[in-house]
PDB file of C-alpha atoms in Angstrom:
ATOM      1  CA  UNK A  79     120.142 131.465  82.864  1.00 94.00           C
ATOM      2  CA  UNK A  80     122.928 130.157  81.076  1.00 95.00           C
ATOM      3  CA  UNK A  81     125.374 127.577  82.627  1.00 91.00           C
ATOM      4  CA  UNK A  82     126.826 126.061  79.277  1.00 87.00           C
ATOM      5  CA  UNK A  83     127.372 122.491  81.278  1.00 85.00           C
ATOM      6  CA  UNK A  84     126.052 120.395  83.757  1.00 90.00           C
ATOM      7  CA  UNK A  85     126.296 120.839  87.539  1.00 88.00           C
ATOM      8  CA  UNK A  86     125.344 118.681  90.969  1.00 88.00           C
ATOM      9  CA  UNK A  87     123.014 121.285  92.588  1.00 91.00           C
ATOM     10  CA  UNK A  88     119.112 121.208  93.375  1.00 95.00           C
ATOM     11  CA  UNK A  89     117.567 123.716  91.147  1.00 96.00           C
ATOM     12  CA  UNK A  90     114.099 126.036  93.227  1.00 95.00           C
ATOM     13  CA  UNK A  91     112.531 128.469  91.016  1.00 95.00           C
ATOM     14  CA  UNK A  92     110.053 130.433  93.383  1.00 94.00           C
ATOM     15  CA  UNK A  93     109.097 133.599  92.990  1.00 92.00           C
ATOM     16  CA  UNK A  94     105.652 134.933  92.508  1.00 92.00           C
ATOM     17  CA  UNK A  95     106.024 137.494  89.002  1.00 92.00           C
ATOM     18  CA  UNK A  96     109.220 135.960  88.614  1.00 93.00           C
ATOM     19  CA  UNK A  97     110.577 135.254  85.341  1.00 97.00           C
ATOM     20  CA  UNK A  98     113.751 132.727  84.193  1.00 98.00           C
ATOM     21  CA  UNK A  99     114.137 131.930  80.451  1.00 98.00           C
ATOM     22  CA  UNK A 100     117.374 129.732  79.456  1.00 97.00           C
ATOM     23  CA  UNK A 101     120.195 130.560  77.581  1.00 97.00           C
ATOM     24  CA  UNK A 102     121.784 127.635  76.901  1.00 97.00           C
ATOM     25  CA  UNK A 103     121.353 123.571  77.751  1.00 97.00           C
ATOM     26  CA  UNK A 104     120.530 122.908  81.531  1.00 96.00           C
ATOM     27  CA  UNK A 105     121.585 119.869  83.241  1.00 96.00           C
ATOM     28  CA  UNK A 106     121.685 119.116  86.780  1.00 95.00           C
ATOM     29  CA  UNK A 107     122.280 116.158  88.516  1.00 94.00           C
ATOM     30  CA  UNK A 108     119.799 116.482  90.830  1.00 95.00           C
ATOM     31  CA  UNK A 109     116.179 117.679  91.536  1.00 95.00           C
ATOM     32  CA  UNK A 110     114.044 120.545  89.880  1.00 96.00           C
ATOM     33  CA  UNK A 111     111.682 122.182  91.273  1.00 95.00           C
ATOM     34  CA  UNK A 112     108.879 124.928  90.073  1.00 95.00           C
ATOM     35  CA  UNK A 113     106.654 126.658  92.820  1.00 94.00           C
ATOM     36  CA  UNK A 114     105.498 130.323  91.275  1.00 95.00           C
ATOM     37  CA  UNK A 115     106.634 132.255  88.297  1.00 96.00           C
ATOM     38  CA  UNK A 116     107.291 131.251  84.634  1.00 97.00           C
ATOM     39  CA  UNK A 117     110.172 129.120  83.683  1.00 97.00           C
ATOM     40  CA  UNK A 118     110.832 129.168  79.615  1.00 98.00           C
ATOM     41  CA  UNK A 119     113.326 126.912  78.388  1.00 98.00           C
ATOM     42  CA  UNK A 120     113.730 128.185  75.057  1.00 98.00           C
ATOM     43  CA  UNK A 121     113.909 125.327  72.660  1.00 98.00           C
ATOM     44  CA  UNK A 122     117.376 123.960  74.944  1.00 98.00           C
ATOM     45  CA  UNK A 123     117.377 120.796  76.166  1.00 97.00           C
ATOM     46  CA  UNK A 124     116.821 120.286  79.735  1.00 97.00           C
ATOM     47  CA  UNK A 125     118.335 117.450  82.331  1.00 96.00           C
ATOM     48  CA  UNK A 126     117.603 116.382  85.701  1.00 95.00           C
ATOM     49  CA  UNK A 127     116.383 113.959  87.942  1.00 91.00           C
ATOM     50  CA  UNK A 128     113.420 114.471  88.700  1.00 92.00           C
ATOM     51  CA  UNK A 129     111.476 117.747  87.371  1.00 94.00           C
ATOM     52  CA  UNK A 130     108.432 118.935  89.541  1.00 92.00           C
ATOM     53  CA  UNK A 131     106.074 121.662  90.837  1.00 90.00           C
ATOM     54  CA  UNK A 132     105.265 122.336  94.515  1.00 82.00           C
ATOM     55  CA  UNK A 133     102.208 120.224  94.741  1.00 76.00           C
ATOM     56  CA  UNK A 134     100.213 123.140  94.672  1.00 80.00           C
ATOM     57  CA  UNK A 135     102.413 125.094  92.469  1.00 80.00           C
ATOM     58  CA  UNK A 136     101.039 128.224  90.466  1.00 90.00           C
ATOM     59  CA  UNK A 137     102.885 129.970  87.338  1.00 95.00           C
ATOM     60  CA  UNK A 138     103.678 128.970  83.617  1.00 97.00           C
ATOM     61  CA  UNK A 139     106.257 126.338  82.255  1.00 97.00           C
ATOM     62  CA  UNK A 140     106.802 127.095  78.671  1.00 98.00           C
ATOM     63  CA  UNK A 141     108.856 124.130  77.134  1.00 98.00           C
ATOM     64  CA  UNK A 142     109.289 125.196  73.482  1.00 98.00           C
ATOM     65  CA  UNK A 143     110.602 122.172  71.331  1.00 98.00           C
ATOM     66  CA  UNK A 144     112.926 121.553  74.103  1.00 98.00           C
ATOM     67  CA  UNK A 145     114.195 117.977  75.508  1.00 98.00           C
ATOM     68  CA  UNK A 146     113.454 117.495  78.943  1.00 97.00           C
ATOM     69  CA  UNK A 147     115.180 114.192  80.476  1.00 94.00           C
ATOM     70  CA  UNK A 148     114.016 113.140  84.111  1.00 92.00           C
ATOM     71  CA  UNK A 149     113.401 110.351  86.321  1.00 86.00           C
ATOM     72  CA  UNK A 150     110.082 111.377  87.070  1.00 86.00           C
ATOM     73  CA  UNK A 151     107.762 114.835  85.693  1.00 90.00           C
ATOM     74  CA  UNK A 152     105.387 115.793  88.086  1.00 90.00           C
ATOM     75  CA  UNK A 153     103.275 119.142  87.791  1.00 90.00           C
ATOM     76  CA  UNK A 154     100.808 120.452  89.719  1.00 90.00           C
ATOM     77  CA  UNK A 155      96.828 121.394  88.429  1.00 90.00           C
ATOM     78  CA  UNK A 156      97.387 124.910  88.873  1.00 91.00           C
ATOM     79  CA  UNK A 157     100.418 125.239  86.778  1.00 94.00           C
ATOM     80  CA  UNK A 158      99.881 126.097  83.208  1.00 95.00           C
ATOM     81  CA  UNK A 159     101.912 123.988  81.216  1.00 95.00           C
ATOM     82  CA  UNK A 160     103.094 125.311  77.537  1.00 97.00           C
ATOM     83  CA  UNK A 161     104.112 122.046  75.831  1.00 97.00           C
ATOM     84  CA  UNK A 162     104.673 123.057  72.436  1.00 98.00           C
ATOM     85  CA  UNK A 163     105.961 120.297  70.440  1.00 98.00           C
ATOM     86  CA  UNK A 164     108.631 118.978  73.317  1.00 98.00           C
ATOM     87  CA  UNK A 165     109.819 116.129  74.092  1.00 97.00           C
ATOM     88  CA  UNK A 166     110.045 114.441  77.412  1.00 94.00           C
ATOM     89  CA  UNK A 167     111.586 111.103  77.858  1.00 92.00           C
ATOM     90  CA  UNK A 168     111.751 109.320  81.427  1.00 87.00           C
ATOM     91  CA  UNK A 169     113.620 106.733  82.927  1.00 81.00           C
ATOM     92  CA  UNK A 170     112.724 106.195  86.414  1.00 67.00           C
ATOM     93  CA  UNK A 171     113.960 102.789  87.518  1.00 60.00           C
ATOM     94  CA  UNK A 172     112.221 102.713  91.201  1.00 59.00           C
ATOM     95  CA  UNK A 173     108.323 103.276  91.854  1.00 58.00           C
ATOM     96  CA  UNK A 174     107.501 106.438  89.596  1.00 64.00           C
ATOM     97  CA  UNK A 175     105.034 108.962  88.887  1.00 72.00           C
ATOM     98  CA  UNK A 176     103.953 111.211  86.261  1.00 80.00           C
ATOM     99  CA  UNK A 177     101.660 114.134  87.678  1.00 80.00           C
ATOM    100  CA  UNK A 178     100.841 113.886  91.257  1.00 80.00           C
ATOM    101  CA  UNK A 179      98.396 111.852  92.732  1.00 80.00           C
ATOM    102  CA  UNK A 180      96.256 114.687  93.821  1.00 82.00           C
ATOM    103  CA  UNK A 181      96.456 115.384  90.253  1.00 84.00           C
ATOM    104  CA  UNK A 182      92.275 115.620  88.856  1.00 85.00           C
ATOM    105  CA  UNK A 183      92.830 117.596  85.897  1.00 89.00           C
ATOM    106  CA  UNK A 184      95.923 116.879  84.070  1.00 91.00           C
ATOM    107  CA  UNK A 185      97.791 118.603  81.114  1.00 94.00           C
ATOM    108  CA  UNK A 186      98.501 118.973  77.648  1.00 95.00           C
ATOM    109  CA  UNK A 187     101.643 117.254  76.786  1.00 96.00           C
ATOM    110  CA  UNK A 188     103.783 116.274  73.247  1.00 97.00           C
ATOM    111  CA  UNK A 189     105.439 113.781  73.043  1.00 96.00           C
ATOM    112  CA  UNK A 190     106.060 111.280  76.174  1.00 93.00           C
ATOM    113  CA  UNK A 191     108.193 108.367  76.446  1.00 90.00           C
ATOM    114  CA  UNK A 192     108.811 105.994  79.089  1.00 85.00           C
ATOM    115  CA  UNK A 193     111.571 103.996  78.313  1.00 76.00           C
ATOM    116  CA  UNK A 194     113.473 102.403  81.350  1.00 65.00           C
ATOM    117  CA  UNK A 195     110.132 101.228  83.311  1.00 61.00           C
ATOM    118  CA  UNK A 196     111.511  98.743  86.273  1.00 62.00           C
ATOM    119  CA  UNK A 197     108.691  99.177  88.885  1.00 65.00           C
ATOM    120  CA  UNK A 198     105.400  99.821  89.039  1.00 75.00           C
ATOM    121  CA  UNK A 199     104.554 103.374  87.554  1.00 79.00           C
ATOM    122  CA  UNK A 200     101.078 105.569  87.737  1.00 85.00           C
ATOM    123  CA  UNK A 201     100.170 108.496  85.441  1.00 90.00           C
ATOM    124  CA  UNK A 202      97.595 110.399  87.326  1.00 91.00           C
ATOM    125  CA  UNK A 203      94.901 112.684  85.801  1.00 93.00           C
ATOM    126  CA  UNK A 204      93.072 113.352  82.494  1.00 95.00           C
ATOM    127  CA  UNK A 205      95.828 113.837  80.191  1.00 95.00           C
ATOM    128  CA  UNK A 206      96.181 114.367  75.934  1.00 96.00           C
ATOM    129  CA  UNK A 207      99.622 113.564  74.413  1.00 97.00           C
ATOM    130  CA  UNK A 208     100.768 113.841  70.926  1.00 98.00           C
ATOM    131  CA  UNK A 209     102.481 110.368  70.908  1.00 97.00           C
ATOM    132  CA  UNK A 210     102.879 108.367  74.124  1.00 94.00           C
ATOM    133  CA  UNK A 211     105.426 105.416  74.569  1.00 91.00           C
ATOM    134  CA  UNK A 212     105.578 103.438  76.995  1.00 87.00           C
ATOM    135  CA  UNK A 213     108.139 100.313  77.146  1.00 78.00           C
ATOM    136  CA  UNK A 214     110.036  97.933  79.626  1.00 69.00           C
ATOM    137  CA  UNK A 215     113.232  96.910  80.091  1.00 62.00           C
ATOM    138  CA  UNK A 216     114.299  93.512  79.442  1.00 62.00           C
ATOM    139  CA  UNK A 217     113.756  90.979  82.854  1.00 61.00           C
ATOM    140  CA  UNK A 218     111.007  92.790  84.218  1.00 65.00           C
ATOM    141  CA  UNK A 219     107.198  92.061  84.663  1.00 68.00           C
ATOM    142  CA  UNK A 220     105.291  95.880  85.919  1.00 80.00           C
ATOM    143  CA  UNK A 221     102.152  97.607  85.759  1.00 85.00           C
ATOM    144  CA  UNK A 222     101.313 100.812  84.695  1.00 88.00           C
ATOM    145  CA  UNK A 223      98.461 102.317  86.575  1.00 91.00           C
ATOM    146  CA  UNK A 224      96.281 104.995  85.144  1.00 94.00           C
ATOM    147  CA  UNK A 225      93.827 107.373  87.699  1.00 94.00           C
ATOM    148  CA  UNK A 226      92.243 109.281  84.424  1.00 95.00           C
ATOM    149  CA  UNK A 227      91.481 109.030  80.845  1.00 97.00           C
ATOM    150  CA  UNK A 228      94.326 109.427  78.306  1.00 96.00           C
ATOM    151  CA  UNK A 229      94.245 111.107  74.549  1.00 97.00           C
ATOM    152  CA  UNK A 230      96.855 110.355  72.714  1.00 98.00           C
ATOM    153  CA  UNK A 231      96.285 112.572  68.947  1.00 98.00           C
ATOM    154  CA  UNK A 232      99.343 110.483  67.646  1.00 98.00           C
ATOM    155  CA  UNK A 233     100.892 107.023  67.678  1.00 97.00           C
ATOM    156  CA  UNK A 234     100.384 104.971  71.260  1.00 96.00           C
ATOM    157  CA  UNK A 235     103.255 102.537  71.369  1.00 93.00           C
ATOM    158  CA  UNK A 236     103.279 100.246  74.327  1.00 90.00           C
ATOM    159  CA  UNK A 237     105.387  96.987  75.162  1.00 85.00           C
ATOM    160  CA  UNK A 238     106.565  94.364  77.592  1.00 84.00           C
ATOM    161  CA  UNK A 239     110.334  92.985  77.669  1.00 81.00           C
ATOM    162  CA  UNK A 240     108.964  89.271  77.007  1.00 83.00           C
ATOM    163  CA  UNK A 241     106.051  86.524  77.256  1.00 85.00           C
ATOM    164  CA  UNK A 242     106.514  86.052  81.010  1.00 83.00           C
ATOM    165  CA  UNK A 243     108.045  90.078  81.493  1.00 82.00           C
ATOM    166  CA  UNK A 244     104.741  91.651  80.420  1.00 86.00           C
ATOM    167  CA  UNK A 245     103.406  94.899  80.871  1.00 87.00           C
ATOM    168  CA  UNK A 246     100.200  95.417  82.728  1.00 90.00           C
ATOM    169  CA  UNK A 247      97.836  98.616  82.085  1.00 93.00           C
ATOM    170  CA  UNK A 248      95.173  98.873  83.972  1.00 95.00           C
ATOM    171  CA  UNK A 249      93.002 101.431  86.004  1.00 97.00           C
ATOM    172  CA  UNK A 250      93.576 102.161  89.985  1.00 95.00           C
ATOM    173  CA  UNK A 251      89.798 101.019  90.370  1.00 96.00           C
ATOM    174  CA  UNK A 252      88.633  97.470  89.894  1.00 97.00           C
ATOM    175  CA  UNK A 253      85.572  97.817  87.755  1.00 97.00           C
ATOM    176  CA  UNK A 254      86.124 101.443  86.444  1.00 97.00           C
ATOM    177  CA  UNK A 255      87.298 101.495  82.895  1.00 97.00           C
ATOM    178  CA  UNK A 256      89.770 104.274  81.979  1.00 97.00           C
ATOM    179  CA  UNK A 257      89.427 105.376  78.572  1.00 98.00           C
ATOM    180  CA  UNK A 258      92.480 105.355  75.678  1.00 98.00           C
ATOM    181  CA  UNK A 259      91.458 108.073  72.833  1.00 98.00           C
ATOM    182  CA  UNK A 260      94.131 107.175  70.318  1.00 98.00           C
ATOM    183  CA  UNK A 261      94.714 108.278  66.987  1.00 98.00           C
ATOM    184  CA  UNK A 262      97.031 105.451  66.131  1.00 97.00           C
ATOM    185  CA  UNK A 263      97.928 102.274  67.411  1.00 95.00           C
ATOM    186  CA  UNK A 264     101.648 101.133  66.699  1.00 91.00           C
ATOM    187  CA  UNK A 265     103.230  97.951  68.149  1.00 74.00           C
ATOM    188  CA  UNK A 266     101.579  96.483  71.164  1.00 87.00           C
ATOM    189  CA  UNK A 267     104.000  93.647  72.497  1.00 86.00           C
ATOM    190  CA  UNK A 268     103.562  91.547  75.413  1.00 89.00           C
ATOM    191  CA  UNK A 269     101.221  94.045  76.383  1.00 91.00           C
ATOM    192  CA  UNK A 270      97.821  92.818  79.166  1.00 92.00           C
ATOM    193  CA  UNK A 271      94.621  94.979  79.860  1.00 95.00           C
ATOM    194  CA  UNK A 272      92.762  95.497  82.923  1.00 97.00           C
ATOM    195  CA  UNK A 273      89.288  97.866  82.775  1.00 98.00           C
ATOM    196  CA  UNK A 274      90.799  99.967  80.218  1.00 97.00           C
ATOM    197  CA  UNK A 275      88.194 101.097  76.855  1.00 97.00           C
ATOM    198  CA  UNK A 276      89.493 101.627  73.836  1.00 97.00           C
ATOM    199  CA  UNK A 277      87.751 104.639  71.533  1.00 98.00           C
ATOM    200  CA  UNK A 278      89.142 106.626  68.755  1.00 97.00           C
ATOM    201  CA  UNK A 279      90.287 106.268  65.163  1.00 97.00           C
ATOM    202  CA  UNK A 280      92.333 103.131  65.979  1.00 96.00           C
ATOM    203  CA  UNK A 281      89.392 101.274  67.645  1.00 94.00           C
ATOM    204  CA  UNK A 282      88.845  98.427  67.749  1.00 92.00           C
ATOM    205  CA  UNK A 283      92.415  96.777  68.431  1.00 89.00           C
ATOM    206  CA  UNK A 284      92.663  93.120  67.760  1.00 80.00           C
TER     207      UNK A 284
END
């Protein structure tokens, strides 16, 4: 697929032994969505709103060392995701998701930043990351909700946008500590804890 520039369409790829691999940057200004075959983006960037699989979505994303921009990333258990050393960056300003909430397993991702947080946001699953990055945006007080365990290999960077605009992590049960496996701990800024464990090389955080 090549398109060399950006147009306003929603994007299906569906088709069970189908194959699409890009051939230049993709940008659409509206949604994406996977359902069966294997979508390769070949090291180009890649834009949209928000990029997701059918819920219960089968087939292979292979993402190269592309950059994927979105809202919100959602795939399903069943797809095999091929992160390779990609980077995805979201900016979802309303109530957000990353994975689906019927999500149990979770994926393999690079690097993952979210930047623009302005509501409340879960990440669903048991998840590793190379370097995860999550941040607010000035004015706003949210909480980040996890349903699994997280490894991040890398650098964890988390922040609020202020002393009164913190940022709340926390897990979805009272009383059930989700577990952050991180490598290395880089600023944490304005930052509050709710039944979350620390373990890795950066234990114990002070």
């Amino acid at each position: 697929i090549t398109t060399n520039g950006s147009f306003g369409g929603q994007v299906i790829f569906n088709g069970v032994g189908g194959e699409w691999t890009l051939g230049s940057a993709f940008s659409t200004g509206s949604s994406v969505t996977f359902t069966a075959g294997t979508l390769t983006t070949a090291n180009y960037n890649f834009t949209c709103t928000i990029f997701r699989s059918d819920a219960t979505g089968v087939g292979t994303i292979n993402l190269g060392s592309s950059a994927v921009s979105c809202s919100q990333f959602r795939i399903a258990d069943a797809v095999t995701l091929n992160a390779g050393t990609s980077s995805i960056t979201c900016s979802a300003t309303v109530s957000a998701q990353f994975g689906y909430s019927t999500n149990t397993v979770g994926h393999t991702y690079y690097n993952l930043t979210q930047n623009n947080i302005t509501a409340n946001y879960s990440i669903f699953a048991n998840n590793t990351f190379n370097n995860l990055t999550l941040a607010t945006i000035t004015g706003t007080l949210q909480v980040i909700t996890l349903t699994g365990n997280q490894t991040i290999n890398g650098t964890f960077t988390a922040s609020g946008s202020g002393a009164i605009n913190r940022l709340t992590l926390q897990s979805d049960v009272i009383g059930t500590a989700r577990t952050l496996t991180v490598g290395t701990v880089a600023a944490l800024t304005d930052v509050d804890f709710r039944d979350i464990t620390v373990a890795g090389a950066s234990s114990p955080w002070s």
